[in-house]
Amino acid sequence: MYILEGEGVTKYFGGLAAVDGVDFRVDQGEVVGLIGPNGAGKTTLFNLISATYSPKPGIIRFKDIDITHKKPYQICRMGIARTFQMVKIFGNLPVIENVRAGAFFGKSTSVSSANATKDSLELLEYMGLSQVANTPARDLTLANQKRLEVARALATKPELLLLDEMMAGLNQAEVAGAMQLITSIKDRGITIVMIEHVMKAIMNVCDRIIVLHHGKKIAEGTPQEIATSESVIEVYLGEDHHAGSE
Amino acid sequence: MPESIVNILDIAIGGLLLGGIYALIAMGMSLQYGVARVLNFSHGEFIMVGAFSTLTLYTVVGINPLICLVIIGPVIFLIGFLLHRTLFHQLSLRAPNADAYAASSILASFGLLFIIQNLALLGWGADYQAYTYLNFGVSIGGAIFSANKLVILGFSIGIGLIFYIFLARTRTGKGIRAAAQDPATASLMGVNINRVLALCFGFGAAMAGIAGVLYSMRIPLNPAMGTQYTIIAIIVIVLGGLGSIPGAFIGGLILGIIGEVVTSIDPSLSMAAYYFIFMLLLLVRPKGIFGK
Amino acid sequence: MDTTRFKSKGFYIPGIITLIIFAGLVTLPLFGSLYNVILITTLLMYANLTVSWVLFSGLTGYMSLATAAFFGVGIYASALFLPITGAELPILVVVLIGGLASSIIAFGAGALTLRLRGIYFTIFTFGLVVLIMELLNWWELSVNKILNRYIMLVDNNYIFYVMLGLFVLVMLTFFFIRRSKFGLAMRSIGENEEAASHMGINVTMVKIVTFAISAFFMGATGAIWATKLSYINPHEAFKVLISFLPVLMAIFGGMGHIYGPVIGAVIFAYLQETLQTKFSEIYMLSFGVVLVLAILYMPHGLVGLIQKVWRRISGGKRVHT
């Protein structure tokens, strides 16, 4: 059984296929990287998995259950959580309330207020956000807002976590912190699929990498295989040469 | 001509008449919303002011209502232009972002609604008033129409088309369309954006005023009459697609014809019919018939 | 730590003030004049509508203009079941019917429209008022041939206590929803609906249920208010102004605090009651002027709140930085 599986997943916007017949499989406990040039369809694929859109045609399964036509909140309650490329925190709410919302409504449906608070405080501690627990989320630095999104996603108690460009806009030290965080989330037994442009991070933390280009899957394999794949090098060097530059 | 054809012709002319007025009102509102970003809930009050001013000028001073068009149109344009230069421009300076501006301008337009309507109540009183002008029959192919109906029809559609050509062809019109598309780029390209926005607001108000001048020939006037036209204008611009000027023009004509058809069946159902269509459209195609 | 937030010292003083005001209200008919009882009933009516409006729109950021529709449905419930010829049902049952009928309409309208974003929802709710009014008007005139419906007289103190009861209920609902898990879901929707849905919040359900709860209080308030009117017809029952006043009252009072909408409603309703009969036009005129000036020169307390509502109206999803 794969934790996540897609068959012929396709999404058109107007006449343009943003994601075009992509097959993918994710094993329990893996960290899978999703890479590709801008406009390759990575975020669209995330949106399809998390049910912002429905694939047409195509099937997506989570632990062998067809989730193709589920709603976002159902997807989340089944155990898939996500973060966003452009952070979507609840800016006017205190940090702790952001996380509590995740704890209340995530996978387990009936959580007492005290337990939600307790879990949230633990998560904030884990994320290093304890000091800012009562600060309005909009006042955090970008790096901390991204960590808050991860904390909020983890509060829903996911089995699968989708991370959309968690490291974009972070400095060297923050990137190192984020890489550590991903390894540590993996150690908690949570499967991760991550979209990332920071090649150093992808190469170091991923078990496997899927490469998208113009909506199609053009390569898949271990970091070493991808790094040496001619078609991937062609795609990246042919466009802009920022692989590994950060 | 057979009776049924006369009836159909009557409904068609009536529908176009109503549609022409709706088109003018809605094009005005569409300019104010689509370019100046003000969803103007006091729009109908400018119709009321145009209508009452015509009544006063005609019955007291004796000025022909069609001459009133060229007096009242520019005056209301100026009022709209100045309102934007002062009130709405100030609001835009104070608002931290576009959302805040849109919200505060909607509320300010509620305020204007109260101000204009109650000034009119103080000035013209709460009673219904009417006057007659060109109220004689004209025969077209056997069907009799009152002359003022045909005059209103001709003028409203004519003014609507002239305005559309103005937007499409002239330099100012192109500036307005550029500003509607992308204010930042338009100002980089030398369009004086504040002037263009005020112009649009003024033009929008003037079109409401002109619609009021024309329609006052046919309906009894009352200071509270404006609000229903604001509502109709909102329906039409949703029908035509929020912010689309040709959409507002065509949407107005369509709604007018529908209104006339329903009225011929049961007059008390026409507003209900508008709302029915409008709500159906919101549910099925919220971007409007002509929206992208 | 978070659960102790509400037990802080700051909670006691407003609590005591609330109790004093409440005690004053409960005993008002004993010492107050009839004029005052009627006046306070009116203030409570506006407060009920304003708090009900904030309950849905203030928390979720969806600006509803359907208040007059629900209020009018409540009024009509009384017109149908409490005719001048004698009550067909107990008054409190009619109040309940008014509330439930509004709730059901809100539920249906919400299920259809709350998937619409922003300005379309606002326009739709605005249309709902006129649609119901026009249909009812057609039904009354063409089918029933009834111009006005006359409603039975009810003791003013009784009306006052029912209105006060509803006020207490709506305030308690508002108070507890704001602090509940459900309230957190609503505020999450108000902040960022997309993120809320991806965190397991059934956003459609939350919005529809809240819309229906808010409509219940508006309908119930309309039903009891109707007994103060001697007769009604669709034009009297469904006034578009009733949709706007709660918005203005809430914004003036400020929606950030539970007392804000009440204060806004009480101030405006008081001025309206004392000035409107004598100087109707002048009052409404100054209302407009004050509104415009306040928006221009009192941006704090206005803009921040309007912003959230507007973010929803315009459907824009702006990035927090």
PDB file of N, CA and C in Angstrom, chain A residues 86-119:
ATOM      1  N   MET A  86       2.691  31.066  -0.685  1.00  0.00           N
ATOM      2  CA  MET A  86       2.548  32.386  -0.079  1.00  0.00           C
ATOM      3  C   MET A  86       1.867  32.132   1.258  1.00  0.00           C
ATOM      4  N   VAL A  87       2.519  32.457   2.364  1.00  0.00           N
ATOM      5  CA  VAL A  87       1.967  32.051   3.652  1.00  0.00           C
ATOM      6  C   VAL A  87       0.527  32.526   3.832  1.00  0.00           C
ATOM      7  N   LYS A  88      -0.299  31.643   4.362  1.00  0.00           N
ATOM      8  CA  LYS A  88      -1.702  31.965   4.605  1.00  0.00           C
ATOM      9  C   LYS A  88      -2.010  31.752   6.078  1.00  0.00           C
ATOM     10  N   ILE A  89      -1.350  32.543   6.891  1.00  0.00           N
ATOM     11  CA  ILE A  89      -1.615  32.457   8.322  1.00  0.00           C
ATOM     12  C   ILE A  89      -2.832  33.301   8.660  1.00  0.00           C
ATOM     13  N   PHE A  90      -3.357  33.160   9.877  1.00  0.00           N
ATOM     14  CA  PHE A  90      -4.450  34.007  10.342  1.00  0.00           C
ATOM     15  C   PHE A  90      -3.821  35.206  11.042  1.00  0.00           C
ATOM     16  N   GLY A  91      -3.523  36.233  10.246  1.00  0.00           N
ATOM     17  CA  GLY A  91      -2.663  37.329  10.677  1.00  0.00           C
ATOM     18  C   GLY A  91      -3.098  38.057  11.927  1.00  0.00           C
ATOM     19  N   ASN A  92      -4.414  38.252  12.087  1.00  0.00           N
ATOM     20  CA  ASN A  92      -4.869  39.031  13.237  1.00  0.00           C
ATOM     21  C   ASN A  92      -5.068  38.179  14.485  1.00  0.00           C
ATOM     22  N   LEU A  93      -4.927  36.879  14.349  1.00  0.00           N
ATOM     23  CA  LEU A  93      -5.067  36.017  15.519  1.00  0.00           C
ATOM     24  C   LEU A  93      -3.689  35.771  16.132  1.00  0.00           C
ATOM     25  N   PRO A  94      -3.642  35.597  17.456  1.00  0.00           N
ATOM     26  CA  PRO A  94      -2.367  35.272  18.095  1.00  0.00           C
ATOM     27  C   PRO A  94      -1.834  33.942  17.548  1.00  0.00           C
ATOM     28  N   VAL A  95      -0.518  33.790  17.602  1.00  0.00           N
ATOM     29  CA  VAL A  95       0.136  32.587  17.112  1.00  0.00           C
ATOM     30  C   VAL A  95      -0.514  31.321  17.670  1.00  0.00           C
ATOM     31  N   ILE A  96      -0.750  31.319  18.987  1.00  0.00           N
ATOM     32  CA  ILE A  96      -1.299  30.121  19.617  1.00  0.00           C
ATOM     33  C   ILE A  96      -2.671  29.765  19.053  1.00  0.00           C
ATOM     34  N   GLU A  97      -3.485  30.800  18.728  1.00  0.00           N
ATOM     35  CA  GLU A  97      -4.823  30.527  18.189  1.00  0.00           C
ATOM     36  C   GLU A  97      -4.736  29.914  16.790  1.00  0.00           C
ATOM     37  N   ASN A  98      -3.748  30.329  16.022  1.00  0.00           N
ATOM     38  CA  ASN A  98      -3.522  29.719  14.713  1.00  0.00           C
ATOM     39  C   ASN A  98      -3.350  28.215  14.863  1.00  0.00           C
ATOM     40  N   VAL A  99      -2.507  27.840  15.818  1.00  0.00           N
ATOM     41  CA  VAL A  99      -2.203  26.425  15.994  1.00  0.00           C
ATOM     42  C   VAL A  99      -3.392  25.697  16.604  1.00  0.00           C
ATOM     43  N   ARG A 100      -4.061  26.369  17.560  1.00  0.00           N
ATOM     44  CA  ARG A 100      -5.231  25.748  18.184  1.00  0.00           C
ATOM     45  C   ARG A 100      -6.314  25.423  17.151  1.00  0.00           C
ATOM     46  N   ALA A 101      -6.472  26.317  16.169  1.00  0.00           N
ATOM     47  CA  ALA A 101      -7.468  26.056  15.128  1.00  0.00           C
ATOM     48  C   ALA A 101      -7.153  24.736  14.433  1.00  0.00           C
ATOM     49  N   GLY A 102      -5.863  24.525  14.136  1.00  0.00           N
ATOM     50  CA  GLY A 102      -5.465  23.266  13.518  1.00  0.00           C
ATOM     51  C   GLY A 102      -5.746  22.073  14.423  1.00  0.00           C
ATOM     52  N   ALA A 103      -5.432  22.253  15.714  1.00  0.00           N
ATOM     53  CA  ALA A 103      -5.607  21.148  16.661  1.00  0.00           C
ATOM     54  C   ALA A 103      -7.081  20.784  16.826  1.00  0.00           C
ATOM     55  N   PHE A 104      -7.936  21.798  16.842  1.00  0.00           N
ATOM     56  CA  PHE A 104      -9.368  21.567  17.015  1.00  0.00           C
ATOM     57  C   PHE A 104      -9.995  20.830  15.842  1.00  0.00           C
ATOM     58  N   PHE A 105      -9.636  21.272  14.629  1.00  0.00           N
ATOM     59  CA  PHE A 105     -10.420  20.831  13.483  1.00  0.00           C
ATOM     60  C   PHE A 105      -9.719  19.801  12.620  1.00  0.00           C
ATOM     61  N   GLY A 106      -8.480  19.487  12.973  1.00  0.00           N
ATOM     62  CA  GLY A 106      -7.715  18.572  12.145  1.00  0.00           C
ATOM     63  C   GLY A 106      -8.216  17.146  12.206  1.00  0.00           C
ATOM     64  N   LYS A 107      -7.291  16.204  12.208  1.00  0.00           N
ATOM     65  CA  LYS A 107      -7.673  14.813  12.004  1.00  0.00           C
ATOM     66  C   LYS A 107      -8.692  14.310  13.015  1.00  0.00           C
ATOM     67  N   SER A 108      -8.383  14.469  14.279  1.00  0.00           N
ATOM     68  CA  SER A 108      -9.351  13.972  15.263  1.00  0.00           C
ATOM     69  C   SER A 108     -10.425  15.025  15.468  1.00  0.00           C
ATOM     70  N   THR A 109     -11.659  14.636  15.448  1.00  0.00           N
ATOM     71  CA  THR A 109     -12.727  15.631  15.393  1.00  0.00           C
ATOM     72  C   THR A 109     -13.119  16.190  16.756  1.00  0.00           C
ATOM     73  N   SER A 110     -13.080  15.375  17.798  1.00  0.00           N
ATOM     74  CA  SER A 110     -13.463  15.941  19.082  1.00  0.00           C
ATOM     75  C   SER A 110     -12.255  16.068  19.999  1.00  0.00           C
ATOM     76  N   VAL A 111     -11.792  17.292  20.122  1.00  0.00           N
ATOM     77  CA  VAL A 111     -10.645  17.590  20.968  1.00  0.00           C
ATOM     78  C   VAL A 111     -11.118  18.585  22.003  1.00  0.00           C
ATOM     79  N   SER A 112     -10.781  18.368  23.260  1.00  0.00           N
ATOM     80  CA  SER A 112     -11.204  19.332  24.280  1.00  0.00           C
ATOM     81  C   SER A 112     -10.337  20.575  24.169  1.00  0.00           C
ATOM     82  N   SER A 113     -10.883  21.670  24.660  1.00  0.00           N
ATOM     83  CA  SER A 113     -10.166  22.937  24.593  1.00  0.00           C
ATOM     84  C   SER A 113      -8.812  22.825  25.287  1.00  0.00           C
ATOM     85  N   ALA A 114      -8.815  22.159  26.457  1.00  0.00           N
ATOM     86  CA  ALA A 114      -7.570  22.041  27.217  1.00  0.00           C
ATOM     87  C   ALA A 114      -6.530  21.236  26.440  1.00  0.00           C
ATOM     88  N   ASN A 115      -6.981  20.143  25.807  1.00  0.00           N
ATOM     89  CA  ASN A 115      -6.042  19.330  25.036  1.00  0.00           C
ATOM     90  C   ASN A 115      -5.520  20.073  23.818  1.00  0.00           C
ATOM     91  N   ALA A 116      -6.408  20.830  23.160  1.00  0.00           N
ATOM     92  CA  ALA A 116      -5.981  21.595  21.993  1.00  0.00           C
ATOM     93  C   ALA A 116      -4.903  22.593  22.402  1.00  0.00           C
ATOM     94  N   THR A 117      -5.129  23.245  23.549  1.00  0.00           N
ATOM     95  CA  THR A 117      -4.144  24.207  24.031  1.00  0.00           C
ATOM     96  C   THR A 117      -2.834  23.525  24.380  1.00  0.00           C
ATOM     97  N   LYS A 118      -2.930  22.385  25.052  1.00  0.00           N
ATOM     98  CA  LYS A 118      -1.739  21.666  25.482  1.00  0.00           C
ATOM     99  C   LYS A 118      -0.924  21.224  24.254  1.00  0.00           C
ATOM    100  N   ASP A 119      -1.605  20.610  23.294  1.00  0.00           N
ATOM    101  CA  ASP A 119      -0.919  20.172  22.078  1.00  0.00           C
ATOM    102  C   ASP A 119      -0.285  21.349  21.344  1.00  0.00           C
TER     103      ASP A 119
END
